[in-house]
């Protein structure tokens, strides 16, 4: 009977240890409580989130551990379809719906939502995209007005209390449903979004806008019109 070379024995041991390490690693990663995630988050928990969303058909981007625009859109779509709060923040309810425990606290969610480097730029980006999709042919004041309507809805108890929640509310904006929202904004669109965030509201509190020359629901005409800017009318 031939004796096995020590080299082959050692290689077999190393291979066995690698297999055991990989087998143990996944349960540790997936069963551990996960932190609150939001735009700008990085790390293994983001990768876990991306893999889970990809396996369920919500995410088709790279699993890179970076919470950017693709991950955000996937999270928002997941939240919307599962009737969760649509805010792009992966906290207690969203992690639970994904099948994981949450390690954060309510305080962490507030901190995440007010992080200047992530949420502020995210708000500007989303508003600018909506302005481009809904009002790119409008005068500058009309572009600011569209962004202002979104912010007015955020402050109204009748609508979601976040910019992402308002924009992604089902049937709220046709441009979100038809993909126009995903087109890149212009610099003017960004300026209009910032002007609205900084307090300019040409609509004086309007919650709705529409183009009278296009087909709209009969219900919208029950709103009291407060301003006309460009091709849009604004109502409350």
XYZ file of C-alpha atoms in Angstrom:
236
model
C 0.000 0.000 0.000
C 1.406 3.356 -1.060
C 2.002 5.984 1.571
C 0.413 9.349 0.794
C 2.756 12.285 0.413
C 2.707 14.731 3.352
C 2.088 17.462 0.767
C -1.226 15.919 -0.321
C -2.277 15.324 3.283
C -1.536 18.954 4.169
C -3.383 20.191 1.076
C -6.402 18.124 2.027
C -6.430 19.546 5.544
C -6.193 23.137 4.229
C -9.019 22.506 1.753
C -11.209 21.025 4.498
C -10.581 24.023 6.742
C -11.517 26.415 3.920
C -14.766 24.558 3.289
C -15.633 24.652 6.987
C -14.811 28.356 7.197
C -17.078 29.173 4.256
C -19.872 27.015 5.630
C -19.762 28.765 9.000
C -19.303 32.299 7.699
C -22.662 32.698 5.954
C -24.872 31.880 8.969
C -22.867 34.269 11.140
C -23.277 37.038 8.606
C -26.957 36.489 7.918
C -28.207 35.786 11.441
C -26.367 38.626 13.160
C -28.435 41.737 13.861
C -27.987 44.303 11.098
C -27.471 48.073 11.444
C -29.623 50.815 9.966
C -28.613 51.421 6.350
C -29.228 54.453 4.160
C -27.777 56.263 1.139
C -24.000 56.446 1.623
C -23.704 53.402 3.916
C -20.906 50.930 3.150
C -19.814 47.506 4.285
C -20.807 43.857 4.602
C -24.356 44.618 5.697
C -24.914 46.581 2.485
C -23.554 43.626 0.491
C -25.931 41.345 2.373
C -28.802 43.690 1.568
C -27.839 43.815 -2.119
C -27.593 40.026 -2.389
C -30.975 39.548 -0.731
C -32.681 42.121 -2.932
C -31.022 40.604 -6.009
C -32.209 37.103 -5.097
C -35.781 38.422 -4.925
C -35.557 40.317 -8.206
C -35.403 43.878 -6.873
C -31.719 44.597 -7.512
C -29.650 43.917 -10.620
C -26.567 46.009 -9.870
C -23.151 45.043 -8.524
C -22.833 43.602 -5.038
C -20.197 46.132 -4.000
C -21.191 47.010 -0.435
C -21.983 50.620 -1.365
C -25.488 52.009 -0.806
C -25.925 54.216 -3.868
C -28.698 55.070 -6.303
C -29.262 51.514 -7.593
C -29.527 50.101 -4.082
C -31.778 52.967 -3.033
C -34.204 52.338 -5.893
C -34.286 48.625 -5.068
C -34.980 49.307 -1.376
C -37.742 51.796 -2.193
C -39.369 49.336 -4.603
C -39.154 46.580 -1.975
C -40.680 48.851 0.666
C -43.468 49.940 -1.641
C -44.435 46.426 -2.710
C -44.375 45.195 0.880
C -46.417 48.146 2.168
C -43.644 49.432 4.387
C -42.769 53.047 4.995
C -41.191 54.199 1.722
C -38.150 56.218 2.787
C -35.123 54.277 1.512
C -33.913 53.680 5.075
C -33.340 50.035 5.992
C -34.371 49.898 9.634
C -36.369 47.574 11.870
C -39.383 46.925 9.599
C -37.436 46.614 6.365
C -34.838 44.260 7.867
C -37.659 42.168 9.360
C -39.373 41.940 5.969
C -36.050 40.786 4.523
C -35.789 38.123 7.213
C -33.135 39.661 9.476
C -32.904 41.214 12.913
C -32.192 44.899 13.365
C -29.362 46.103 15.590
C -30.183 49.794 15.630
C -32.484 51.995 17.641
C -35.028 54.663 16.809
C -32.298 57.191 17.550
C -30.118 55.666 14.847
C -32.861 56.133 12.263
C -33.191 59.805 13.132
C -29.429 60.223 12.885
C -29.409 58.473 9.532
C -32.209 60.619 8.193
C -30.458 63.841 9.159
C -26.923 63.057 8.031
C -26.007 66.112 5.982
C -23.579 64.381 3.653
C -26.019 61.695 2.546
C -29.641 62.750 2.945
C -29.281 66.381 1.861
C -27.587 65.407 -1.412
C -30.095 62.593 -1.838
C -33.022 65.011 -1.445
C -31.551 67.403 -4.004
C -30.908 64.543 -6.419
C -34.445 63.173 -6.194
C -36.078 66.593 -6.461
C -33.887 67.511 -9.446
C -34.822 64.266 -11.199
C -38.513 64.916 -10.635
C -38.160 68.501 -11.842
C -36.433 67.283 -15.003
C -39.057 64.594 -15.580
C -42.109 66.756 -14.898
C -41.036 70.306 -15.768
C -37.870 70.417 -17.875
C -39.635 72.527 -20.536
C -41.008 74.951 -17.947
C -39.534 78.324 -16.932
C -37.212 78.317 -13.945
C -39.954 79.498 -11.580
C -42.136 76.631 -12.791
C -39.365 74.142 -12.060
C -38.968 75.469 -8.526
C -42.737 75.279 -8.137
C -42.807 71.556 -8.944
C -40.103 70.905 -6.336
C -42.007 73.063 -3.848
C -45.149 70.934 -4.290
C -43.160 67.882 -3.179
C -41.906 69.708 -0.083
C -45.412 70.955 0.708
C -46.641 67.368 0.605
C -43.873 66.305 2.999
C -45.211 68.875 5.473
C -48.836 67.825 4.978
C -50.387 65.094 7.183
C -52.168 63.775 4.076
C -48.932 62.595 2.444
C -45.770 60.645 3.348
C -43.397 62.654 5.545
C -40.249 62.255 3.453
C -39.230 63.401 -0.019
C -38.617 59.848 -1.173
C -41.956 58.748 0.274
C -43.821 61.491 -1.600
C -42.063 60.858 -4.903
C -42.454 57.084 -4.769
C -46.011 57.109 -3.451
C -47.977 54.842 -5.822
C -49.577 56.743 -8.730
C -48.324 60.103 -7.433
C -46.179 60.978 -10.453
C -46.475 59.478 -13.919
C -42.793 60.157 -14.579
C -41.803 57.669 -11.866
C -43.970 54.953 -13.410
C -42.814 55.528 -17.014
C -39.109 55.847 -16.230
C -38.661 59.552 -17.032
C -37.652 60.053 -13.409
C -34.474 58.054 -14.054
C -33.152 60.502 -16.676
C -30.206 62.685 -15.570
C -31.152 66.225 -14.493
C -29.563 69.413 -15.820
C -27.717 71.967 -13.720
C -30.791 74.199 -13.886
C -32.894 71.370 -12.445
C -30.454 71.048 -9.543
C -30.605 74.791 -8.891
C -34.400 74.668 -8.893
C -34.373 71.819 -6.378
C -31.988 73.724 -4.093
C -34.084 76.884 -4.361
C -37.148 74.987 -3.172
C -35.244 73.312 -0.325
C -33.926 76.730 0.705
C -37.488 78.003 1.098
C -38.717 79.458 -2.207
C -42.308 78.370 -2.848
C -43.791 80.111 -5.902
C -47.016 78.122 -5.386
C -47.826 79.511 -1.925
C -48.488 76.094 -0.456
C -49.885 74.097 -3.394
C -50.127 70.324 -3.021
C -50.937 69.489 -6.647
C -49.916 70.520 -10.137
C -51.097 69.455 -13.571
C -51.059 70.456 -17.217
C -54.589 71.390 -18.368
C -53.725 70.566 -21.983
C -53.050 66.913 -21.120
C -55.484 64.187 -20.028
C -55.912 64.298 -16.242
C -58.370 62.800 -13.788
C -61.672 64.607 -13.328
C -60.999 64.689 -9.585
C -58.006 67.009 -9.923
C -60.265 69.808 -11.136
C -61.971 69.797 -7.746
C -58.773 71.308 -6.306
C -58.723 75.071 -5.824
C -56.248 76.597 -8.269
C -53.892 79.070 -6.599
C -51.377 79.792 -9.382
C -50.575 79.256 -13.030
C -46.901 79.082 -13.977
C -45.917 78.152 -17.502
C -47.966 75.180 -18.672
C -48.881 74.030 -15.172
C -51.616 75.003 -12.772
C -51.102 74.561 -9.033
C -53.833 73.753 -6.556
C -54.560 72.883 -2.943
